[in-house]
């Protein structure tokens, strides 16, 4: 009987300091995934700085002609080649800047959140919210199939960050 009451009290109070909850685990996994995403964006941005446009065109042509995206005349291959031509034709500077800035911001926030630095949680929530708005707008403009998936992932991460922030603020100092 006493144990039952103790369990009920613990459930009402939330996790005891030091206990690792499922939310904590999900939060950590989400932060590591975001961190890997940030590092890949930084590497991609740096790679694009040094990769000449002709090399990108050759790589894209090789991918399409080897049927890696379906038939060469198929819709996916067409979208891919169109995106590469758009990139080579003028969006290159924007994409490089976006990847580098986005990667640096995300990596910095991930490091701060993994260190449980409370003052950075509202900044992270705001930044992720702005990324979601940008992804939605860009997805509508481009008809992208990938951006809605990234948007959903970012919304889930925002929910986890908010939940973690609330739990940290409840902890005694």
PDB file of C-alpha atoms in Angstrom, residues 38-104:
ATOM      1  CA  UNK A  38      24.313  20.626 -38.865  1.00  0.00           C
ATOM      2  CA  UNK A  39      27.737  19.079 -39.479  1.00  0.00           C
ATOM      3  CA  UNK A  40      26.573  17.686 -42.847  1.00  0.00           C
ATOM      4  CA  UNK A  41      25.278  21.142 -43.821  1.00  0.00           C
ATOM      5  CA  UNK A  42      28.590  22.733 -42.880  1.00  0.00           C
ATOM      6  CA  UNK A  43      30.537  20.112 -44.836  1.00  0.00           C
ATOM      7  CA  UNK A  44      28.182  20.489 -47.801  1.00  0.00           C
ATOM      8  CA  UNK A  45      28.559  24.275 -47.777  1.00  0.00           C
ATOM      9  CA  UNK A  46      32.347  24.051 -47.636  1.00  0.00           C
ATOM     10  CA  UNK A  47      32.381  21.390 -50.369  1.00  0.00           C
ATOM     11  CA  UNK A  48      30.203  23.548 -52.629  1.00  0.00           C
ATOM     12  CA  UNK A  49      32.606  26.465 -52.206  1.00  0.00           C
ATOM     13  CA  UNK A  50      35.406  24.433 -53.750  1.00  0.00           C
ATOM     14  CA  UNK A  51      33.415  22.345 -56.247  1.00  0.00           C
ATOM     15  CA  UNK A  52      33.191  24.123 -59.617  1.00  0.00           C
ATOM     16  CA  UNK A  53      29.752  24.357 -61.290  1.00  0.00           C
ATOM     17  CA  UNK A  54      30.859  22.153 -64.204  1.00  0.00           C
ATOM     18  CA  UNK A  55      31.752  19.373 -61.795  1.00  0.00           C
ATOM     19  CA  UNK A  56      28.267  19.571 -60.272  1.00  0.00           C
ATOM     20  CA  UNK A  57      26.693  19.377 -63.712  1.00  0.00           C
ATOM     21  CA  UNK A  58      28.794  16.288 -64.556  1.00  0.00           C
ATOM     22  CA  UNK A  59      27.878  14.609 -61.264  1.00  0.00           C
ATOM     23  CA  UNK A  60      24.171  15.314 -61.830  1.00  0.00           C
ATOM     24  CA  UNK A  61      24.361  13.999 -65.391  1.00  0.00           C
ATOM     25  CA  UNK A  62      26.098  10.841 -64.130  1.00  0.00           C
ATOM     26  CA  UNK A  63      23.401  10.243 -61.526  1.00  0.00           C
ATOM     27  CA  UNK A  64      20.597  10.690 -64.045  1.00  0.00           C
ATOM     28  CA  UNK A  65      22.147   8.584 -66.834  1.00  0.00           C
ATOM     29  CA  UNK A  66      22.853   5.677 -64.458  1.00  0.00           C
ATOM     30  CA  UNK A  67      19.145   5.475 -63.572  1.00  0.00           C
ATOM     31  CA  UNK A  68      19.844   6.205 -59.893  1.00  0.00           C
ATOM     32  CA  UNK A  69      16.698   8.362 -59.768  1.00  0.00           C
ATOM     33  CA  UNK A  70      14.555   6.226 -62.028  1.00  0.00           C
ATOM     34  CA  UNK A  71      14.419   6.530 -65.807  1.00  0.00           C
ATOM     35  CA  UNK A  72      16.456   9.458 -67.219  1.00  0.00           C
ATOM     36  CA  UNK A  73      13.292  10.969 -68.702  1.00  0.00           C
ATOM     37  CA  UNK A  74      11.296  10.394 -65.477  1.00  0.00           C
ATOM     38  CA  UNK A  75       9.905  13.137 -63.237  1.00  0.00           C
ATOM     39  CA  UNK A  76      12.378  12.638 -60.362  1.00  0.00           C
ATOM     40  CA  UNK A  77      15.390  12.787 -62.672  1.00  0.00           C
ATOM     41  CA  UNK A  78      13.898  15.884 -64.344  1.00  0.00           C
ATOM     42  CA  UNK A  79      13.408  17.653 -60.995  1.00  0.00           C
ATOM     43  CA  UNK A  80      16.946  16.769 -59.966  1.00  0.00           C
ATOM     44  CA  UNK A  81      18.526  18.110 -63.159  1.00  0.00           C
ATOM     45  CA  UNK A  82      16.368  21.241 -62.999  1.00  0.00           C
ATOM     46  CA  UNK A  83      17.489  21.852 -59.408  1.00  0.00           C
ATOM     47  CA  UNK A  84      21.149  21.452 -60.355  1.00  0.00           C
ATOM     48  CA  UNK A  85      20.757  23.863 -63.301  1.00  0.00           C
ATOM     49  CA  UNK A  86      19.015  26.372 -61.033  1.00  0.00           C
ATOM     50  CA  UNK A  87      21.825  26.007 -58.517  1.00  0.00           C
ATOM     51  CA  UNK A  88      24.575  26.374 -61.121  1.00  0.00           C
ATOM     52  CA  UNK A  89      22.724  29.243 -62.784  1.00  0.00           C
ATOM     53  CA  UNK A  90      22.679  31.623 -59.834  1.00  0.00           C
ATOM     54  CA  UNK A  91      21.387  30.125 -56.597  1.00  0.00           C
ATOM     55  CA  UNK A  92      24.870  28.864 -55.703  1.00  0.00           C
ATOM     56  CA  UNK A  93      25.832  31.760 -53.402  1.00  0.00           C
ATOM     57  CA  UNK A  94      22.458  31.597 -51.628  1.00  0.00           C
ATOM     58  CA  UNK A  95      22.689  27.835 -51.079  1.00  0.00           C
ATOM     59  CA  UNK A  96      26.277  28.021 -49.807  1.00  0.00           C
ATOM     60  CA  UNK A  97      25.444  30.872 -47.398  1.00  0.00           C
ATOM     61  CA  UNK A  98      22.263  29.142 -46.263  1.00  0.00           C
ATOM     62  CA  UNK A  99      24.059  25.859 -45.573  1.00  0.00           C
ATOM     63  CA  UNK A 100      26.899  27.519 -43.673  1.00  0.00           C
ATOM     64  CA  UNK A 101      24.744  29.901 -41.598  1.00  0.00           C
ATOM     65  CA  UNK A 102      22.046  27.307 -40.920  1.00  0.00           C
ATOM     66  CA  UNK A 103      24.686  24.717 -39.964  1.00  0.00           C
ATOM     67  CA  UNK A 104      26.561  27.044 -37.597  1.00  0.00           C
TER      68      UNK A 104
END
